[in-house]
Tab-separated table of C-alpha atoms and ligand atoms in Angstrom:
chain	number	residue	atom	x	y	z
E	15	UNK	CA	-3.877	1.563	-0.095
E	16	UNK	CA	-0.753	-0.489	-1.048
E	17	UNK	CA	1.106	0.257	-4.120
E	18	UNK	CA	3.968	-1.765	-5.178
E	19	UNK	CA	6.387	-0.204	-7.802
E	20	UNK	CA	8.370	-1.660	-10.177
E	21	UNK	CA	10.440	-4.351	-7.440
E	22	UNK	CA	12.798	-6.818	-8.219
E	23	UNK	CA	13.990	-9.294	-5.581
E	24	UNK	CA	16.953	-11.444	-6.231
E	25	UNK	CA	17.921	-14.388	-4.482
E	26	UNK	CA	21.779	-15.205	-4.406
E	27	UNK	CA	22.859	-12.748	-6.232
E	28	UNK	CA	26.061	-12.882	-8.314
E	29	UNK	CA	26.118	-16.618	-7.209
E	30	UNK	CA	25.596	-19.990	-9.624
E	31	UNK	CA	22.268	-20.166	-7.864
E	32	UNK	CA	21.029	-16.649	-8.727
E	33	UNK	CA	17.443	-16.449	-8.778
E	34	UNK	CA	15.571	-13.437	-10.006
E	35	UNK	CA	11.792	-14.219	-7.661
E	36	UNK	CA	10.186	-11.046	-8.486
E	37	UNK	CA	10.559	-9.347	-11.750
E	38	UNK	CA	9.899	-5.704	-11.949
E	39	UNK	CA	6.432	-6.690	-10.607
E	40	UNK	CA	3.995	-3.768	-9.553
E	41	UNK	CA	0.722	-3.758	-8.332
E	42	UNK	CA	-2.083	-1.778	-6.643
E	43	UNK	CA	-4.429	-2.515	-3.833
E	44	UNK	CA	-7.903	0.437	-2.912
E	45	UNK	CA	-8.691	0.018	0.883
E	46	UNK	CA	-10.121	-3.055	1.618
E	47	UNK	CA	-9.497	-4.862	-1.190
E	48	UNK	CA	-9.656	-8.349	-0.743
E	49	UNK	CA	-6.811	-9.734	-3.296
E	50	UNK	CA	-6.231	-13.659	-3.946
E	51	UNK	CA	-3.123	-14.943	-5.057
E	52	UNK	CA	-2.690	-17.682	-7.300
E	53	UNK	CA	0.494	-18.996	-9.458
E	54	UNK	CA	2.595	-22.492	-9.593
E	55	UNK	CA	4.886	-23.751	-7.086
E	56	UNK	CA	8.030	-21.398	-7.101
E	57	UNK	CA	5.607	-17.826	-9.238
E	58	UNK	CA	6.877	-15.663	-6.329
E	59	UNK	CA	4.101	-15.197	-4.304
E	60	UNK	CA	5.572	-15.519	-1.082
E	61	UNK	CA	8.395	-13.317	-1.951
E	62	UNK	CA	5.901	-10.825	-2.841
E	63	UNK	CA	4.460	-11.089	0.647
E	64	UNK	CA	7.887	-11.400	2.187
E	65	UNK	CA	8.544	-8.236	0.360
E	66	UNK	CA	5.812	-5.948	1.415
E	67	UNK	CA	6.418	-7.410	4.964
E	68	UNK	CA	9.574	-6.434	4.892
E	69	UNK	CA	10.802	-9.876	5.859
E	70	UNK	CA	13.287	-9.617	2.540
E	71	UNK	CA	14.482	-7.009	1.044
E	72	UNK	CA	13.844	-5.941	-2.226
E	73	UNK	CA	16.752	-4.947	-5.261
E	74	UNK	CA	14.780	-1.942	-6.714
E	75	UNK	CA	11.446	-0.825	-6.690
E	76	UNK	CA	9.082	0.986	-3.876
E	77	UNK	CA	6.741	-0.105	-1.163
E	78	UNK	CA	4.070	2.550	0.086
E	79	UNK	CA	1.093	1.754	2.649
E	80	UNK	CA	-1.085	4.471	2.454
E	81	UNK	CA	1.167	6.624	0.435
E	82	UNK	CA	4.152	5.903	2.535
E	83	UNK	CA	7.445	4.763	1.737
E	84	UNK	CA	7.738	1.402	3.643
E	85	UNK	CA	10.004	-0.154	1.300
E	86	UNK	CA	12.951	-0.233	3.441
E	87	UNK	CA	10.923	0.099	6.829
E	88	UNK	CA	12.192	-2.806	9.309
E	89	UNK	CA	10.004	-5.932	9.475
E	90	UNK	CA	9.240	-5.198	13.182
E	91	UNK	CA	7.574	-1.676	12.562
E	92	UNK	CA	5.854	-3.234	9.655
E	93	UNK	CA	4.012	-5.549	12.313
E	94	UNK	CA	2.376	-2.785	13.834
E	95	UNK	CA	-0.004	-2.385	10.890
E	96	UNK	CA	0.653	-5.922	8.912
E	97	UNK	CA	-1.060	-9.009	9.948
E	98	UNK	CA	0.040	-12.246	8.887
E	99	UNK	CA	-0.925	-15.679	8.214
E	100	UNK	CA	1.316	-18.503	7.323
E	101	UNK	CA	0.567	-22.400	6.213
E	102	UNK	CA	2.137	-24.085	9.686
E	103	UNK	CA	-0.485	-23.479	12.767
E	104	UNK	CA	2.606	-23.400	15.159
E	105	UNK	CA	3.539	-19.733	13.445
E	106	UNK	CA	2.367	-17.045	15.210
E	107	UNK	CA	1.048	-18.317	19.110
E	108	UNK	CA	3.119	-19.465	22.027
E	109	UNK	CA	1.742	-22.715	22.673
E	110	UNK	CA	3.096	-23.083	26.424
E	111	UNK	CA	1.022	-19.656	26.986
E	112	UNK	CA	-3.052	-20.239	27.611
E	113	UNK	CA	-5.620	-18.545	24.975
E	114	UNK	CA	-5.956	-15.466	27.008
E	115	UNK	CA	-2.308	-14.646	27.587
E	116	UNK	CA	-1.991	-14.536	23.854
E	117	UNK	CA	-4.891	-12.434	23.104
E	118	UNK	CA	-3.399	-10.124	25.933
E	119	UNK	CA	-0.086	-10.012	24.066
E	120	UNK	CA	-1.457	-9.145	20.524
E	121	UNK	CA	-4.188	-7.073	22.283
E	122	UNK	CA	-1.668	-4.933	23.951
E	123	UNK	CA	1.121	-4.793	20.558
E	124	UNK	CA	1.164	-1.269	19.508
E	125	UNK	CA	-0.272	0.035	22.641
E	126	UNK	CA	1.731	1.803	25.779
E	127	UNK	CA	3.781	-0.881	27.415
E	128	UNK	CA	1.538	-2.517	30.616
E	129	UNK	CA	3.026	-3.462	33.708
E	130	UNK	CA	2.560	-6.444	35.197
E	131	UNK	CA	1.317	-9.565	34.166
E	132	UNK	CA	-2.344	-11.594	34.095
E	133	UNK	CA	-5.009	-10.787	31.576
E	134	UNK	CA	-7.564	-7.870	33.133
E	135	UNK	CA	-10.719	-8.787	33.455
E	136	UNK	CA	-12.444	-6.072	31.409
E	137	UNK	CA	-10.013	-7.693	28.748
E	138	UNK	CA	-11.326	-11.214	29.332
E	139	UNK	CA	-14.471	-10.536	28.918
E	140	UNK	CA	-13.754	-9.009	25.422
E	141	UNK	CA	-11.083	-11.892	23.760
E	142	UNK	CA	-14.423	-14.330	25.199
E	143	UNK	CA	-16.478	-12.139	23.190
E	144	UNK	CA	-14.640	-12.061	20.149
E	145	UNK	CA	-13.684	-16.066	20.337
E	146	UNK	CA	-17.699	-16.877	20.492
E	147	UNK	CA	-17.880	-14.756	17.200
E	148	UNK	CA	-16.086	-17.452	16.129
E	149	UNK	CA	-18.246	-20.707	16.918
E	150	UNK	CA	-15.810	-22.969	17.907
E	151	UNK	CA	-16.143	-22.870	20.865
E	152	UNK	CA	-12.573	-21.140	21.987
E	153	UNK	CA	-14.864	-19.193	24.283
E	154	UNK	CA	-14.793	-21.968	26.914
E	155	UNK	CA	-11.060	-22.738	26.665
E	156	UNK	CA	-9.344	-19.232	27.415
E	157	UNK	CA	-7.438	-20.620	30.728
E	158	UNK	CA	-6.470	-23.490	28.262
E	159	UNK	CA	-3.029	-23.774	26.621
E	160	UNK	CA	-2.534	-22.915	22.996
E	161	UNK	CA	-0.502	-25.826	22.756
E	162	UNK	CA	-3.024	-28.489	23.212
E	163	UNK	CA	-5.502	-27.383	20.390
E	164	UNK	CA	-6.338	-28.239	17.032
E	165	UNK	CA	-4.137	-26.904	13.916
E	166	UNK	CA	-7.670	-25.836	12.586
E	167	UNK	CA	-8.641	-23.618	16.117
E	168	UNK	CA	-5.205	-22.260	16.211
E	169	UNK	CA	-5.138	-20.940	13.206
E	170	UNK	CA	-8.546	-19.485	14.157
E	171	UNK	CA	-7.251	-18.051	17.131
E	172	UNK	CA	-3.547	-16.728	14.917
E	173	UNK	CA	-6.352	-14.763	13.054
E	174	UNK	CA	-8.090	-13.373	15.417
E	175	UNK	CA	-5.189	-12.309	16.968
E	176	UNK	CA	-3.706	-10.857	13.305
E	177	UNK	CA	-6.905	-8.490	13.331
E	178	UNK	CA	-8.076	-7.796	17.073
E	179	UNK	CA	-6.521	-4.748	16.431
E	180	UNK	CA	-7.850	-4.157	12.932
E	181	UNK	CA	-4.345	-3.862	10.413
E	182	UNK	CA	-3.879	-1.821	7.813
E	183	UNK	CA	-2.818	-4.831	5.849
E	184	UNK	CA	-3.355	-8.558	6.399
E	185	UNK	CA	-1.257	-11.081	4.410
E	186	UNK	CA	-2.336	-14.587	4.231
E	187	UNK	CA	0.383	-17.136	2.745
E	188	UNK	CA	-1.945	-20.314	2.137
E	189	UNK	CA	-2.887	-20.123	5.967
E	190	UNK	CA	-5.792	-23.387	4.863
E	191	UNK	CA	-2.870	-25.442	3.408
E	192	UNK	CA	-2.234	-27.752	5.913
E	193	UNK	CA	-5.700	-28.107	7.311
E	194	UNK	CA	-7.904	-31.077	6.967
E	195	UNK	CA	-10.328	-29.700	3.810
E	196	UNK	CA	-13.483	-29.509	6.216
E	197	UNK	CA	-11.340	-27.276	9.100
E	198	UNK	CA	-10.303	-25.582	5.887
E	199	UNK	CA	-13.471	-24.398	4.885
E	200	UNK	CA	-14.774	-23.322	8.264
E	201	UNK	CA	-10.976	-20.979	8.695
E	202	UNK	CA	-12.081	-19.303	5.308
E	203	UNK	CA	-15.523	-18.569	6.237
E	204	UNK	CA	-14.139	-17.101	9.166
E	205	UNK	CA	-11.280	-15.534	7.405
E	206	UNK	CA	-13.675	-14.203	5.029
E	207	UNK	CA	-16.309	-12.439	7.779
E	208	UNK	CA	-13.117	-10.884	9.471
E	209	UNK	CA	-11.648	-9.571	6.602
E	210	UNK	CA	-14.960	-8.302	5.069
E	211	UNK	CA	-16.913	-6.889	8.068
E	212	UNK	CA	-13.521	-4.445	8.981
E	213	UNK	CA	-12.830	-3.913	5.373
E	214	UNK	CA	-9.336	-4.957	5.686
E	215	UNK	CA	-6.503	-4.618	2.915
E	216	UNK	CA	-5.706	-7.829	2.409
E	217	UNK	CA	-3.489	-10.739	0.121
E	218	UNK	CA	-4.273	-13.873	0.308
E	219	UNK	CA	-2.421	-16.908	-1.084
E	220	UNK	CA	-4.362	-19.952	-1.713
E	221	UNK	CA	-3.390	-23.252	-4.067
E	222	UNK	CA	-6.869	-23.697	-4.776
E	223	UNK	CA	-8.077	-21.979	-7.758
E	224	UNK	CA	-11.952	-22.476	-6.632
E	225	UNK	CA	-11.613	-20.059	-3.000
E	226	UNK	CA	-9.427	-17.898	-5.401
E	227	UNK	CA	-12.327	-16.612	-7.572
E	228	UNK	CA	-14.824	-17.222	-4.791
E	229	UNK	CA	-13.597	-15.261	-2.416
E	230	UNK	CA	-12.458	-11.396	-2.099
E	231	UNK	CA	-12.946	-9.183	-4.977
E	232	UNK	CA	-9.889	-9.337	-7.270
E	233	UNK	CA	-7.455	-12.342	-8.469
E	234	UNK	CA	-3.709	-11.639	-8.844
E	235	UNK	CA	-2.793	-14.405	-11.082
E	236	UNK	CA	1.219	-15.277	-10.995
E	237	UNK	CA	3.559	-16.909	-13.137
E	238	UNK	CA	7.551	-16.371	-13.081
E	239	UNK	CA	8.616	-13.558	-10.922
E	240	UNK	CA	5.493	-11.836	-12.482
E	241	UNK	CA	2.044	-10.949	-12.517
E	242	UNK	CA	0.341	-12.431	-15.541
E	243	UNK	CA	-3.433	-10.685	-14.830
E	244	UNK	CA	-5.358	-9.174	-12.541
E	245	UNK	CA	-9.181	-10.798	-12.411
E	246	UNK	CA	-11.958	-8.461	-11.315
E	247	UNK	CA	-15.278	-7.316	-12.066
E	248	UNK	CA	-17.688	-9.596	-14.094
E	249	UNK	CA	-15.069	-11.181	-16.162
E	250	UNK	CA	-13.406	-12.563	-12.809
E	251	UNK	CA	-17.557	-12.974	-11.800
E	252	UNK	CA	-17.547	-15.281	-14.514
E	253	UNK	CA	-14.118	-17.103	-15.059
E	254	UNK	CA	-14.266	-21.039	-13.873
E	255	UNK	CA	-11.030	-23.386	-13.038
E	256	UNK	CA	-10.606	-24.090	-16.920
E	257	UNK	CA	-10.805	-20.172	-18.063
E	258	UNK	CA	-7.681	-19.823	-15.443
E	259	UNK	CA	-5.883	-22.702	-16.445
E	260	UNK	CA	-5.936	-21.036	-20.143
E	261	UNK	CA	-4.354	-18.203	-18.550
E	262	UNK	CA	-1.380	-20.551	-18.512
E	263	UNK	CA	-1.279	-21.927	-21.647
E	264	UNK	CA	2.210	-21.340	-23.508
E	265	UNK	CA	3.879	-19.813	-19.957
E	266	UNK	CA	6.168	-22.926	-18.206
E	267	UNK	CA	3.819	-23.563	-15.557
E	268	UNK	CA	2.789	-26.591	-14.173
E	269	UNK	CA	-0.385	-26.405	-12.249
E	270	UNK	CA	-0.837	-29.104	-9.732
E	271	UNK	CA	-3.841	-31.240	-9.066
E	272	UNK	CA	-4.137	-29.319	-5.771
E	273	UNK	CA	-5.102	-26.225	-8.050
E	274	UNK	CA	-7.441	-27.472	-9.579
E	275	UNK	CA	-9.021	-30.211	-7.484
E	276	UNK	CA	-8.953	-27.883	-4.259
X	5	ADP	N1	15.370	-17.574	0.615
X	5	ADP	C1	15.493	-17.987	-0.654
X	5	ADP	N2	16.706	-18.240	-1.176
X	5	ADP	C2	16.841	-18.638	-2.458
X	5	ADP	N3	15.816	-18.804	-3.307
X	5	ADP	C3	14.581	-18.566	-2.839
X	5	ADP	C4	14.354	-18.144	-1.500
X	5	ADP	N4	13.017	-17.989	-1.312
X	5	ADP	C5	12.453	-18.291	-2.489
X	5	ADP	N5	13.373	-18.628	-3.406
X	5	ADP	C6	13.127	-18.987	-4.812
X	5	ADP	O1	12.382	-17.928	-5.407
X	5	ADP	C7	11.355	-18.429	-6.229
X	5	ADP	C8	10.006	-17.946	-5.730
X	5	ADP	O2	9.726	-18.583	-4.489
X	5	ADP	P1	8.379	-18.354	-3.675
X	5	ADP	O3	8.097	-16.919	-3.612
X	5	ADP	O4	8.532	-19.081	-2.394
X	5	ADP	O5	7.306	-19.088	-4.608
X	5	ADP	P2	5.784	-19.477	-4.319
X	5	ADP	O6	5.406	-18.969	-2.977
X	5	ADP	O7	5.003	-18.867	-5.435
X	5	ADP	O8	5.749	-20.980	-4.406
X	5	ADP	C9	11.502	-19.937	-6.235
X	5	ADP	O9	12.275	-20.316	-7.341
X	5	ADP	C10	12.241	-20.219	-4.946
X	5	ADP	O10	12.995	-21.394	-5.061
X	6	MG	MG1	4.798	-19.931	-1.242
């Protein structure tokens, strides 16, 4: 469970460019919850990630994962039980290192320190098994370089790293965005059997108010430093694009066509 209290994160402070991101915002996640996050360019929903990732630190306000204090936990313990998904496909692999050697690296994070190097070959046979789950074929390119594939399978493969050792939290910051819209799709059917099937805690940031409602089980809607409303339940079952947009009526946002197109 992740329950955020009452934070406040201030950019510049006590500068000209002061910028208050995240207004005494709280919220509440059950175990695998499946949250999507959706608000105008500048809301504060990557600060809100940032935040419970611990990649910024917050003015006031608590952090707990599972009813513990994380909220001024270092950003590198965080990543033992946070997973996370940005928009650029060059985040999060080492593309001069093949398929394997990364699996072996986020296989063996939070495990006792292996000597040696080379993937075993009880563990190759596993990262093959888990890359066919995908069907994209990553299966037959393990000895390959991460460097020489598709945005589209390495964000598959940053994924599948992110979970292979099932988080406690997984935080996606629009990790479709930059994909072409048919790679798109096939990453959030993915994202969405990995993240169901292991029941994992997770945010997810997306521009496109369609996979908002579609997917996961609750819609965090974001405007200003704040939460506007929380969608769930047959009312979200039954919201479309134009019921959201509403939601933003009389608030300063502009909603771009990327919204609401997809
Ligand atoms: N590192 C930073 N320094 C100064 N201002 C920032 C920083 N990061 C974000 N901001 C500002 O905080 C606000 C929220 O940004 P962000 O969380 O990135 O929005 P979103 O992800 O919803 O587009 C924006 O006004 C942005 O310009
Ligand atoms: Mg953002």
């Amino acid at each position: 469970m992740l329950e955020i209290k009452n934070i406040n994160v201030i950019f510049n402070k006590d500068t000209v460019n002061e910028k208050k991101a995240l207004c005494d915002l709280s919220l509440t996640l059950n175990d695998g919850d499946f949250a999507t996050v959706i608000g105008s360019n500048g809301a504060g929903k990557s600060t809100m990630l940032n935040a419970v990732a611990g990649n910024i630190e917050v003015e006031s306000g608590r952090i707990y994962n599972n009813g513990k204090d994380i909220t001024y936990m270092k950003e590198h313990k965080r990543a033992r039980f946070i997973g996370r998904l940005y928009q650029d496909p060059l985040k999060g692999t080492a593309p001069h290192m093949t398929i394997e050697e990364n699996m072996g690296l986020a296989y063996s994070r939070g495990k006792k320190i292996r000597f040696g190097f080379g993937v075993r070959k009880s563990d190759r046979e596993y990262f093959k098994s888990v890359c066919a789950k995908l069907g994209i074929g990553l299966e037959h390119r393990l000895k390959n370089e991460v460097g020489g594939l598709s945005g589209g399978q390495r964000q598959a493969l940053t994924l599948l790293m992110a979970t292979m050792e099932t988080p406690e939290l997984l935080l996606l910051d629009e990790h479709t965005a930059a994909l072409d819209p048919k790679t798109s799709k096939k990453i959030m059917e993915i994202t969405n059997r990995i993240v169901t099937e292991n029941h994992i805690t997770t945010l997810m940031i997306t521009h496109n108010i369609r996979d908002a409602l579609d997917f996961g089980n609750k819609t965090i809607v974001m405007n200003s430093g704040k939460i506007l409303t929380v969608l769930e339940g047959d009312m979200r079952k039954n919201m479309t694009i134009a019921d959201v947009m509403k939601l933003y009526s009389g608030t300063d946002a502009v909603l771009s066509d990327k919204m609401i197109l997809g």
